[in-house]
């Protein structure tokens, strides 16, 4: 048993002391479950602020609806910008553990300040902030204090989010078959934890805040964030770590500069004249080397060895200028990111569909019959069906669909990440068609001259359940597949950046959705027509907008299929079996280059 515990991981992870990680004492589901609970609590805390922030700005700070919506959009966009900052610091300098710990601490500080400012300054007179009692005016200091608090919340959550999923995946050794399977499952359960956290915020906390109990809601979020941080720190002795790899921007620029400087150098067939470090020395601090691929051949020139690149002494070469000569791994890093970008761009339109759930689906639901007996169902509460669908389809896919597909394909894995993302797009199309059909039915029973559009149609709001369920199913295939894909296909030094791509996809989806609505309203509004999405939906054609999104997503699916077929998976060289003769091979390659030039 002792000998088994001393087996080291094969993926290059280290423990908190910087020593090779021992498989039996670090990582696996002991760490993974801690991080899943941490993610659920942190998500609860974040959405406890974000889900009703627009109401807080209008009811407590007295902003008009347009200004409040604009401020929330800026705040949300800032969260995603900070996600890029967090990914950069993690991959380059701090590592994922330190980055998660620091940004979670900032997150807690922001929530504490927000709770204090709300309790002491903003909810004046006491009891204000509900739907009926407006709050009084506030001093400049109080407003600045509030904005400092919410932007610290944005900074903390934004820097933490792209790293926690990748750090969780780091706890499983992909070189081990059993742990590799657990690593794949982790992403599904991570997305489930995220949704369960947001479910509590959208229902329980959302209800208390809607009733004007803002201080209670914000302090509950603070307590949840503190619990998340404490749980994260408890797992410190158990975590596995990948060491940071240095600034990726300089590595990228070196490839671009070196290939440009050698644009006249002829690129011969084969890889023997391309530079790579030997297997005892890593191109990036002990990580796997990336095997050479065809495509983007101009970039290969950065790795071509010429007489000007080295000072030679015997069979050893010294004084390499990284702005003239790059490794094959460096070049392949750039190629990898260039290949990921088309796939990433194709996911943005899916995020446009996803954002309808928090905007136009809610407006559609508010214009339907929302009463059951004497109880009025809040239109935003229908998103609970999305979260329930996510939970159901995660378990359905992991326990039923994946094993069945694996058996049909006669392979240990079921659908690839790219295939699952394609399935997500197909289901998203169906969701938009379902939403359009519901709107057609709603308009048949609509009260055309309804001024406020509250219960403006006799069609029950429960007709929206299929579209919410379909959105939830599509998320399981698209967003979980996207997390796995970008994490697996990003180079070793850019794993957190891969997770940040998922977040920026959602951010851009929000912006593109707003742009589409503006374009549609400008084109569809006439003297005798209020446009497709007017204030009174009974006078518009929201169904046409949903069908338009279905058509656009169909086009996006076709483009995605082309990009997915073109995509070449990254290939890493194994961490074992180093070639001891690589020094001689490099010397021979350099000598051959010297003779040829």
Coordinates of C-alpha atoms in Angstrom, one line a residue:
X1 CA 0.0 0.0 0.0
X2 CA 2.9 2.4 0.8
X3 CA 4.5 1.7 -2.5
X4 CA 1.2 2.6 -4.3
X5 CA 1.0 5.9 -2.4
X6 CA 4.5 6.8 -3.6
X7 CA 3.5 6.6 -7.3
X8 CA 4.0 10.0 -8.9
X9 CA 1.6 11.6 -11.4
X10 CA 2.7 11.5 -15.0
X11 CA 1.4 14.8 -16.2
X12 CA 4.1 17.0 -14.6
X13 CA 2.0 18.3 -11.7
X14 CA 3.7 19.2 -8.4
X15 CA 2.5 19.5 -4.8
X16 CA 2.4 22.8 -2.8
X17 CA 6.2 22.4 -2.0
X18 CA 7.1 22.2 -5.7
X19 CA 7.9 18.5 -5.5
X20 CA 6.4 15.9 -8.0
X21 CA 2.9 15.2 -6.9
X22 CA 2.3 11.8 -5.3
X23 CA -0.8 10.2 -6.8
X24 CA -2.3 8.8 -3.6
X25 CA -1.8 11.9 -1.5
X26 CA -2.9 14.7 -3.9
X27 CA -5.6 15.6 -6.3
X28 CA -8.5 13.3 -7.5
X29 CA -12.1 13.7 -6.3
X30 CA -11.0 14.7 -2.8
X31 CA -9.8 18.0 -4.3
X32 CA -12.3 18.0 -7.1
X33 CA -15.4 17.9 -4.8
X34 CA -14.0 20.8 -2.7
X35 CA -13.6 22.9 -5.8
X36 CA -17.1 22.0 -7.0
X37 CA -18.7 23.1 -3.8
X38 CA -16.4 26.2 -3.9
X39 CA -17.7 27.0 -7.4
X40 CA -21.4 26.5 -6.3
X41 CA -21.0 28.9 -3.3
X42 CA -19.1 31.5 -5.3
X43 CA -21.7 31.4 -8.1
X44 CA -24.5 31.8 -5.5
X45 CA -22.6 34.8 -4.1
X46 CA -22.0 36.4 -7.5
X47 CA -25.5 36.0 -8.8
X48 CA -26.9 37.1 -5.5
X49 CA -25.6 40.5 -6.6
X50 CA -25.9 40.3 -10.4
X51 CA -29.4 38.9 -10.8
X52 CA -31.2 41.9 -9.3
X53 CA -28.6 44.6 -9.8
X54 CA -30.8 46.5 -12.3
X55 CA -33.6 46.6 -9.8
X56 CA -31.2 47.9 -7.1
X57 CA -30.1 50.7 -9.3
X58 CA -33.6 51.8 -10.1
X59 CA -35.3 51.3 -6.7
X60 CA -32.4 52.2 -4.4
X61 CA -30.2 54.6 -6.4
X62 CA -33.1 56.1 -8.3
X63 CA -31.7 55.6 -11.9
X64 CA -34.1 55.3 -14.8
X65 CA -34.5 52.0 -16.6
X66 CA -32.3 52.8 -19.5
X67 CA -29.4 54.1 -17.4
X68 CA -29.6 51.2 -15.0
X69 CA -29.6 48.6 -17.9
X70 CA -26.6 50.4 -19.4
X71 CA -24.7 50.4 -16.1
X72 CA -25.4 46.7 -15.6
X73 CA -24.2 45.9 -19.1
X74 CA -21.0 47.8 -18.4
X75 CA -20.5 46.0 -15.1
X76 CA -21.2 42.6 -16.7
X77 CA -18.8 43.3 -19.6
X78 CA -16.1 44.3 -17.1
X79 CA -16.4 40.9 -15.4
X80 CA -15.4 39.3 -18.6
X81 CA -12.6 41.7 -19.3
X82 CA -11.2 40.9 -15.9
X83 CA -11.4 37.2 -16.8
X84 CA -8.8 37.8 -19.4
X85 CA -6.6 39.5 -16.8
X86 CA -7.0 36.6 -14.4
X87 CA -6.1 34.1 -17.1
X88 CA -3.1 36.1 -18.1
X89 CA -1.7 36.4 -14.5
X90 CA -2.4 32.7 -13.9
X91 CA -0.7 31.3 -17.0
X92 CA 2.2 33.8 -16.9
X93 CA 3.2 34.5 -13.3
X94 CA 1.0 33.4 -10.4
X95 CA -0.2 30.0 -11.2
X96 CA -3.9 28.9 -10.8
X97 CA -3.9 28.3 -7.1
X98 CA -2.5 31.7 -6.1
X99 CA -4.6 33.5 -8.7
X100 CA -7.8 31.8 -7.4
X101 CA -7.0 32.6 -3.8
X102 CA -6.1 36.3 -4.5
X103 CA -9.2 37.1 -6.6
X104 CA -11.5 35.2 -4.3
X105 CA -10.2 37.4 -1.4
X106 CA -10.8 40.5 -3.6
X107 CA -14.3 39.1 -4.3
X108 CA -15.0 38.8 -0.5
X109 CA -13.8 42.3 0.2
X110 CA -16.0 43.7 -2.6
X111 CA -19.1 41.9 -1.1
X112 CA -18.3 43.1 2.4
X113 CA -18.0 46.7 1.2
X114 CA -21.2 46.3 -0.8
X115 CA -23.1 44.9 2.2
X116 CA -21.8 47.7 4.5
X117 CA -22.6 50.5 2.0
X118 CA -26.1 49.1 1.5
X119 CA -26.8 48.6 5.2
X120 CA -25.3 51.9 6.5
X121 CA -25.7 54.4 3.6
X122 CA -28.1 53.4 0.8
X123 CA -31.3 52.0 2.4
X124 CA -32.5 55.3 3.8
X125 CA -35.2 55.7 5.0
X126 CA -35.4 52.2 6.6
X127 CA -37.6 49.8 4.6
X128 CA -37.0 51.5 1.2
X129 CA -36.0 49.6 -1.9
X130 CA -39.1 47.5 -2.5
X131 CA -41.4 48.0 -5.3
X132 CA -43.4 50.7 -3.5
X133 CA -41.0 52.7 -1.3
X134 CA -38.4 54.7 -3.1
X135 CA -35.1 55.5 -1.3
X136 CA -33.9 59.0 -0.6
X137 CA -31.0 60.8 -2.3
X138 CA -27.4 59.8 -1.7
X139 CA -24.1 61.7 -1.4
X140 CA -21.3 61.5 -3.9
X141 CA -19.3 59.6 -1.4
X142 CA -22.0 57.0 -0.9
X143 CA -22.3 56.5 -4.7
X144 CA -18.5 56.2 -5.2
X145 CA -18.3 53.7 -2.3
X146 CA -21.1 51.6 -3.9
X147 CA -19.4 51.5 -7.3
X148 CA -16.0 50.7 -5.8
X149 CA -17.7 47.8 -4.1
X150 CA -19.5 46.3 -7.1
X151 CA -16.4 46.7 -9.3
X152 CA -14.3 44.9 -6.7
X153 CA -16.9 42.2 -7.0
X154 CA -16.5 42.2 -10.8
X155 CA -12.7 42.1 -10.5
X156 CA -12.7 39.3 -8.0
X157 CA -15.2 37.1 -9.8
X158 CA -13.8 37.8 -13.2
X159 CA -10.2 36.9 -12.2
X160 CA -11.3 33.8 -10.4
X161 CA -13.8 32.3 -12.9
X162 CA -11.5 31.2 -15.8
X163 CA -9.0 29.7 -13.4
X164 CA -11.2 27.6 -11.1
X165 CA -12.4 25.2 -13.8
X166 CA -8.9 24.6 -15.1
X167 CA -7.5 24.3 -11.6
X168 CA -10.1 21.6 -10.9
X169 CA -9.1 19.8 -14.1
X170 CA -5.5 19.9 -12.9
X171 CA -6.4 17.6 -10.0
X172 CA -6.8 14.7 -12.5
X173 CA -3.8 13.1 -14.3
X174 CA -4.9 12.8 -17.9
X175 CA -2.0 10.4 -18.5
X176 CA -3.8 7.9 -16.2
X177 CA -6.8 6.2 -17.9
X178 CA -9.0 6.3 -14.8
X179 CA -8.1 9.8 -13.8
X180 CA -8.4 11.0 -17.4
X181 CA -12.0 9.8 -17.5
X182 CA -12.7 11.6 -14.2
X183 CA -11.2 14.8 -15.6
X184 CA -13.7 14.7 -18.5
X185 CA -16.5 14.1 -16.0
X186 CA -15.3 17.0 -13.8
X187 CA -16.3 19.6 -16.4
X188 CA -19.9 18.3 -16.5
X189 CA -20.2 18.5 -12.7
X190 CA -18.5 21.9 -12.7
X191 CA -21.2 23.3 -15.0
X192 CA -23.8 21.6 -12.8
X193 CA -22.4 23.2 -9.6
X194 CA -22.5 26.6 -11.4
X195 CA -26.1 26.2 -12.3
X196 CA -27.2 24.9 -8.9
X197 CA -25.5 28.0 -7.3
X198 CA -27.3 30.3 -9.7
X199 CA -30.6 28.5 -9.0
X200 CA -30.6 29.4 -5.4
X201 CA -29.7 33.0 -6.2
X202 CA -32.4 33.3 -8.9
X203 CA -35.1 31.9 -6.6
X204 CA -34.5 32.4 -2.8
X205 CA -32.2 35.4 -2.8
X206 CA -34.0 36.9 -5.8
X207 CA -37.3 36.8 -3.9
X208 CA -35.9 38.5 -0.7
X209 CA -34.2 41.2 -2.7
X210 CA -37.3 41.8 -4.8
X211 CA -39.2 42.3 -1.5
X212 CA -36.7 45.1 -0.6
X213 CA -34.5 43.0 1.8
X214 CA -31.3 44.0 0.0
X215 CA -29.0 44.0 3.0
X216 CA -30.1 40.4 3.9
X217 CA -29.5 39.3 0.3
X218 CA -26.0 40.9 0.0
X219 CA -24.9 39.7 3.5
X220 CA -26.0 36.1 2.5
X221 CA -23.9 36.5 -0.7
X222 CA -21.0 37.6 1.4
X223 CA -21.4 34.6 3.8
X224 CA -21.5 32.3 0.8
X225 CA -18.3 33.8 -0.7
X226 CA -16.5 33.5 2.7
X227 CA -17.5 29.9 2.9
X228 CA -16.2 29.3 -0.7
X229 CA -12.9 30.9 0.2
X230 CA -12.5 28.9 3.4
X231 CA -13.3 25.6 1.6
X232 CA -10.8 26.5 -1.1
X233 CA -8.0 27.1 1.5
X234 CA -8.8 23.9 3.4
X235 CA -7.9 21.9 0.3
X236 CA -4.4 23.6 0.0
X237 CA -2.3 20.6 1.2
X238 CA -4.1 18.3 -1.2
X239 CA -4.0 20.3 -4.5
X240 CA -1.9 19.5 -7.5
X241 CA -0.3 22.4 -9.4
X242 CA 1.1 23.2 -12.8
X243 CA 3.8 25.9 -12.6
X244 CA 3.3 29.2 -14.5
X245 CA 5.0 29.3 -17.9
X246 CA 5.9 33.0 -18.3
X247 CA 4.4 35.7 -20.5
X248 CA 2.8 34.1 -23.6
X249 CA 2.6 37.4 -25.4
X250 CA 6.4 37.5 -25.8
X251 CA 6.5 34.0 -27.1
X252 CA 3.8 34.8 -29.7
X253 CA 5.6 38.0 -30.7
X254 CA 8.9 36.2 -31.0
X255 CA 7.3 33.7 -33.6
X256 CA 5.8 36.6 -35.6
X257 CA 9.0 38.6 -35.6
X258 CA 11.3 35.6 -36.4
X259 CA 9.1 34.4 -39.2
X260 CA 8.9 37.9 -40.7
X261 CA 12.7 38.3 -40.5
X262 CA 13.1 35.1 -42.4
X263 CA 10.4 35.6 -45.0
X264 CA 13.0 35.1 -47.8
X265 CA 14.3 31.8 -46.3
X266 CA 13.2 28.8 -48.3
X267 CA 11.1 26.3 -46.4
X268 CA 12.3 22.8 -47.4
X269 CA 10.2 19.6 -46.9
X270 CA 10.6 17.7 -43.7
X271 CA 11.3 18.7 -40.1
X272 CA 15.0 18.0 -39.9
X273 CA 15.9 21.7 -40.2
X274 CA 13.4 22.9 -37.7
X275 CA 14.6 23.8 -34.2
X276 CA 13.4 22.1 -31.1
X277 CA 15.0 21.7 -27.7
X278 CA 15.9 18.1 -26.6
X279 CA 13.6 16.0 -24.4
X280 CA 15.6 16.7 -21.2
X281 CA 15.0 20.4 -21.6
X282 CA 11.6 21.8 -22.2
X283 CA 10.6 24.5 -24.5
X284 CA 8.4 25.8 -21.7
X285 CA 9.7 25.0 -18.3
X286 CA 9.1 21.2 -18.2
X287 CA 5.9 20.9 -20.3
X288 CA 5.2 18.7 -23.2
X289 CA 6.5 19.6 -26.6
X290 CA 4.0 20.0 -29.4
X291 CA 4.5 18.0 -32.5
X292 CA 4.9 19.8 -35.8
X293 CA 1.8 20.2 -38.1
X294 CA 1.2 21.4 -41.6
X295 CA -0.7 24.6 -42.2
X296 CA 0.3 28.2 -41.6
X297 CA 3.6 27.3 -43.2
X298 CA 4.9 30.8 -43.1
X299 CA 5.1 30.6 -39.3
X300 CA 7.4 27.5 -39.7
X301 CA 10.1 29.9 -40.9
X302 CA 10.6 31.1 -37.3
X303 CA 12.0 27.6 -36.5
X304 CA 14.2 27.2 -39.5
X305 CA 17.9 27.0 -38.4
X306 CA 20.2 29.4 -40.3
X307 CA 23.9 30.1 -39.8
X308 CA 23.0 33.5 -38.2
X309 CA 21.0 31.9 -35.5
X310 CA 23.8 30.3 -33.5
X311 CA 27.3 30.6 -32.3
X312 CA 28.8 27.2 -32.8
X313 CA 31.4 25.4 -30.7
X314 CA 31.9 21.7 -31.5
X315 CA 28.6 20.0 -31.6
X316 CA 27.0 22.4 -29.1
X317 CA 25.2 25.6 -30.1
X318 CA 25.1 28.7 -27.9
X319 CA 23.6 32.1 -27.8
X320 CA 20.2 31.5 -29.5
X321 CA 18.3 34.7 -30.2
X322 CA 14.6 33.9 -29.5
X323 CA 13.6 36.8 -31.8
X324 CA 15.4 35.1 -34.7
X325 CA 14.9 31.4 -33.9
X326 CA 11.9 29.8 -32.1
X327 CA 11.2 26.3 -31.2
X328 CA 8.7 24.1 -33.0
X329 CA 6.6 24.1 -29.8
X330 CA 6.5 27.9 -29.8
X331 CA 5.4 28.0 -33.5
X332 CA 2.7 25.3 -32.8
X333 CA 1.4 27.4 -29.9
X334 CA 0.6 30.2 -32.3
X335 CA -0.8 27.8 -34.9
X336 CA -3.0 26.3 -32.1
X337 CA -4.5 29.6 -31.1
X338 CA -5.1 30.5 -34.8
X339 CA -6.9 27.2 -35.3
X340 CA -9.1 27.7 -32.2
X341 CA -10.3 31.2 -33.2
X342 CA -12.7 30.1 -36.0
X343 CA -14.3 27.5 -33.6
X344 CA -14.5 30.2 -30.9
X345 CA -16.2 32.6 -33.3
X346 CA -18.8 30.1 -34.2
X347 CA -19.8 29.7 -30.5
X348 CA -20.7 33.4 -30.2
X349 CA -24.0 33.1 -32.0
X350 CA -24.9 30.2 -29.6
X351 CA -24.3 32.7 -26.8
X352 CA -26.7 35.1 -28.6
X353 CA -29.4 32.4 -28.3
X354 CA -28.5 31.7 -24.7
X355 CA -28.8 35.4 -23.7
X356 CA -32.4 35.5 -24.9
X357 CA -33.3 33.5 -21.8
X358 CA -32.5 36.5 -19.6
X359 CA -34.1 39.1 -21.8
X360 CA -36.7 38.4 -24.5
X361 CA -37.9 35.1 -22.9
X362 CA -38.7 37.1 -19.8
X363 CA -40.5 39.8 -21.7
X364 CA -42.4 37.1 -23.6
X365 CA -43.4 35.4 -20.3
X366 CA -44.5 38.7 -18.7
X367 CA -46.9 39.1 -21.6
X368 CA -48.5 35.7 -21.0
X369 CA -51.0 34.4 -18.4
X370 CA -48.7 34.1 -15.3
X371 CA -51.4 33.2 -12.7
X372 CA -52.0 29.9 -11.0
X373 CA -55.0 30.3 -8.7
X374 CA -54.1 33.5 -6.7
X375 CA -50.3 33.0 -7.2
X376 CA -48.4 35.2 -9.8
X377 CA -45.4 33.4 -11.3
X378 CA -42.5 35.8 -11.9
X379 CA -41.5 35.5 -15.6
X380 CA -37.8 35.4 -14.6
X381 CA -38.5 32.4 -12.4
X382 CA -39.1 30.3 -15.5
X383 CA -35.3 30.1 -15.8
X384 CA -35.5 27.4 -13.1
X385 CA -36.6 25.0 -15.8
X386 CA -33.4 25.7 -17.7
X387 CA -31.3 24.9 -14.6
X388 CA -33.3 21.7 -13.9
X389 CA -32.8 20.8 -17.6
X390 CA -29.1 21.3 -17.3
X391 CA -29.0 19.0 -14.2
X392 CA -31.1 16.3 -15.9
X393 CA -29.2 16.3 -19.1
X394 CA -25.8 16.2 -17.4
X395 CA -26.7 13.0 -15.7
X396 CA -28.5 11.7 -18.7
X397 CA -25.5 12.3 -20.9
X398 CA -22.9 11.0 -18.4
X399 CA -24.8 7.9 -17.3
X400 CA -26.8 6.9 -20.5
X401 CA -26.0 8.7 -23.7
X402 CA -22.2 8.6 -23.5
X403 CA -21.9 4.9 -22.7
X404 CA -24.4 4.0 -25.4
X405 CA -22.6 6.1 -28.1
X406 CA -19.3 4.7 -27.0
X407 CA -20.6 1.2 -27.5
X408 CA -22.0 2.1 -30.9
X409 CA -18.7 3.6 -32.0
X410 CA -16.7 0.8 -30.3
X411 CA -14.5 3.4 -28.7
X412 CA -14.0 4.2 -25.0
X413 CA -15.1 7.8 -25.5
X414 CA -18.5 8.8 -26.9
X415 CA -19.0 12.0 -28.9
X416 CA -15.9 14.2 -29.3
X417 CA -16.0 17.8 -27.9
X418 CA -16.5 19.2 -31.4
X419 CA -19.4 16.8 -32.1
X420 CA -21.1 17.7 -28.8
X421 CA -20.7 21.4 -29.5
X422 CA -22.4 20.8 -32.9
X423 CA -25.2 19.0 -31.2
X424 CA -25.6 22.0 -28.9
X425 CA -26.0 24.3 -31.9
X426 CA -28.7 22.0 -33.3
X427 CA -30.7 22.0 -30.1
X428 CA -30.3 25.8 -29.9
X429 CA -32.0 26.0 -33.3
X430 CA -34.9 23.9 -32.0
X431 CA -35.1 26.2 -28.9
X432 CA -35.5 29.3 -31.1
X433 CA -38.1 27.5 -33.3
X434 CA -40.0 26.5 -30.1
X435 CA -39.9 30.1 -28.8
X436 CA -41.2 31.4 -32.1
X437 CA -44.1 28.9 -32.2
X438 CA -45.1 29.8 -28.6
X439 CA -45.1 33.5 -29.6
X440 CA -47.3 32.8 -32.6
X441 CA -49.7 31.0 -30.3
X442 CA -49.5 33.8 -27.7
X443 CA -50.3 36.5 -30.3
X444 CA -53.5 34.6 -31.3
X445 CA -54.9 35.2 -27.8
X446 CA -53.3 38.5 -27.2
X447 CA -55.0 41.7 -26.1
X448 CA -53.8 44.1 -28.8
X449 CA -54.4 47.3 -27.0
X450 CA -52.9 46.2 -23.6
X451 CA -51.0 49.3 -22.3
X452 CA -48.8 47.5 -19.8
X453 CA -48.6 44.0 -21.4
X454 CA -49.1 42.2 -18.0
X455 CA -51.0 39.0 -18.5
X456 CA -51.6 40.3 -22.0
X457 CA -52.5 36.9 -23.4
X458 CA -54.6 34.0 -22.1
X459 CA -51.8 31.6 -23.1
X460 CA -50.3 30.1 -20.0
X461 CA -46.6 30.9 -19.2
X462 CA -46.0 27.2 -18.9
X463 CA -46.0 26.9 -22.7
X464 CA -42.4 28.4 -22.3
X465 CA -41.2 25.2 -20.6
X466 CA -40.0 23.5 -23.8
X467 CA -37.9 26.4 -25.0
X468 CA -36.2 26.7 -21.5
X469 CA -35.6 22.9 -21.4
X470 CA -34.1 23.0 -24.9
X471 CA -31.8 25.8 -23.9
X472 CA -30.7 23.8 -20.9
X473 CA -30.0 20.7 -23.0
X474 CA -28.0 22.8 -25.5
X475 CA -25.9 24.3 -22.7
X476 CA -24.8 20.8 -21.6
X477 CA -23.6 20.0 -25.1
X478 CA -22.2 23.4 -26.0
X479 CA -20.8 25.0 -22.9
X480 CA -19.5 21.7 -21.2
X481 CA -18.0 20.6 -24.5
X482 CA -16.5 24.1 -25.0
X483 CA -14.9 23.9 -21.5
X484 CA -13.4 20.5 -22.3
X485 CA -12.3 21.5 -25.8
X486 CA -10.6 24.7 -25.0
X487 CA -8.9 23.2 -21.9
X488 CA -7.7 20.2 -23.8
X489 CA -6.6 22.0 -27.0
X490 CA -4.9 25.0 -25.4
X491 CA -1.2 24.7 -25.1
X492 CA 0.1 23.8 -21.6
X493 CA 1.0 27.4 -20.9
X494 CA -2.4 28.7 -21.9
X495 CA -5.0 26.5 -20.2
X496 CA -6.6 29.4 -18.2
X497 CA -6.8 31.4 -21.4
X498 CA -8.7 28.6 -22.9
X499 CA -11.3 28.8 -20.1
X500 CA -11.4 32.6 -20.6
X501 CA -12.4 32.1 -24.2
X502 CA -15.6 30.5 -23.0
X503 CA -16.4 33.5 -20.8
X504 CA -15.6 36.0 -23.6
X505 CA -17.9 34.1 -25.9
X506 CA -20.8 34.7 -23.5
X507 CA -19.8 38.4 -23.2
X508 CA -19.7 38.9 -26.9
X509 CA -23.0 37.1 -27.2
X510 CA -24.6 39.8 -25.1
X511 CA -23.2 42.6 -27.2
X512 CA -24.2 40.9 -30.5
X513 CA -27.7 40.3 -29.2
X514 CA -28.1 44.0 -28.4
X515 CA -26.7 44.9 -31.8
X516 CA -29.2 42.5 -33.5
X517 CA -32.1 43.9 -31.6
X518 CA -31.1 47.5 -32.5
X519 CA -30.7 46.6 -36.2
X520 CA -34.0 44.7 -36.3
X521 CA -35.9 47.6 -34.7
X522 CA -34.4 50.1 -37.0
X523 CA -35.3 48.1 -40.1
X524 CA -38.7 46.9 -39.0
X525 CA -40.1 50.1 -37.5
X526 CA -42.3 52.0 -39.9
X527 CA -44.8 54.8 -39.6
X528 CA -47.6 52.3 -39.4
X529 CA -45.6 49.5 -37.6
X530 CA -43.9 49.7 -34.2
X531 CA -41.3 47.1 -35.1
X532 CA -40.8 43.5 -34.2
X533 CA -40.0 44.1 -30.5
X534 CA -42.0 47.1 -29.3
X535 CA -42.8 47.9 -25.6
X536 CA -46.2 46.3 -26.1
X537 CA -45.3 42.9 -27.6
X538 CA -48.9 42.4 -28.7
X539 CA -48.3 45.0 -31.4
X540 CA -45.0 43.5 -32.6
X541 CA -43.7 40.3 -34.1
X542 CA -41.3 38.7 -31.6
X543 CA -41.9 35.4 -33.3
X544 CA -40.1 36.7 -36.4
X545 CA -37.0 37.7 -34.3
X546 CA -36.9 34.2 -32.8
X547 CA -37.2 32.6 -36.3
X548 CA -34.5 34.9 -37.6
X549 CA -32.2 33.7 -34.8
X550 CA -33.0 30.1 -35.7
X551 CA -32.1 30.8 -39.3
X552 CA -28.8 32.6 -38.3
X553 CA -27.9 29.8 -36.0
X554 CA -28.5 27.3 -38.9
X555 CA -26.1 29.2 -41.0
X556 CA -23.6 29.3 -38.1
X557 CA -24.0 25.5 -37.8
X558 CA -23.0 25.0 -41.4
X559 CA -19.9 27.3 -40.9
X560 CA -19.1 25.5 -37.7
X561 CA -19.2 22.1 -39.4
X562 CA -16.8 23.3 -42.1
X563 CA -14.4 24.8 -39.4
X564 CA -14.7 21.6 -37.3
X565 CA -13.7 19.4 -40.3
X566 CA -10.8 21.7 -41.0
X567 CA -9.6 21.8 -37.4
X568 CA -6.5 19.7 -36.6
X569 CA -6.2 18.5 -33.0
X570 CA -3.1 19.5 -31.1
X571 CA -0.6 16.6 -30.7
X572 CA 1.7 16.6 -27.7
X573 CA 4.9 14.6 -27.4
X574 CA 4.7 12.1 -24.6
X575 CA 6.4 13.0 -21.3
X576 CA 8.2 9.7 -21.2
X577 CA 10.7 8.1 -23.5
X578 CA 13.1 11.0 -24.1
X579 CA 15.5 10.7 -27.0
X580 CA 19.0 10.9 -25.7
X581 CA 20.5 11.6 -29.1
X582 CA 18.5 14.8 -29.7
X583 CA 21.6 17.0 -29.2
X584 CA 23.4 15.3 -32.0
X585 CA 20.3 15.6 -34.2
X586 CA 20.1 19.4 -33.6
X587 CA 23.8 19.8 -34.4
X588 CA 23.4 17.8 -37.6
X589 CA 20.3 19.9 -38.6
X590 CA 22.2 23.1 -38.0
X591 CA 25.2 21.9 -40.0
X592 CA 22.9 20.9 -42.9
X593 CA 21.3 24.3 -42.8
X594 CA 24.8 26.0 -42.9
X595 CA 25.7 24.1 -46.0
X596 CA 22.5 24.8 -47.7
X597 CA 22.5 28.5 -47.2

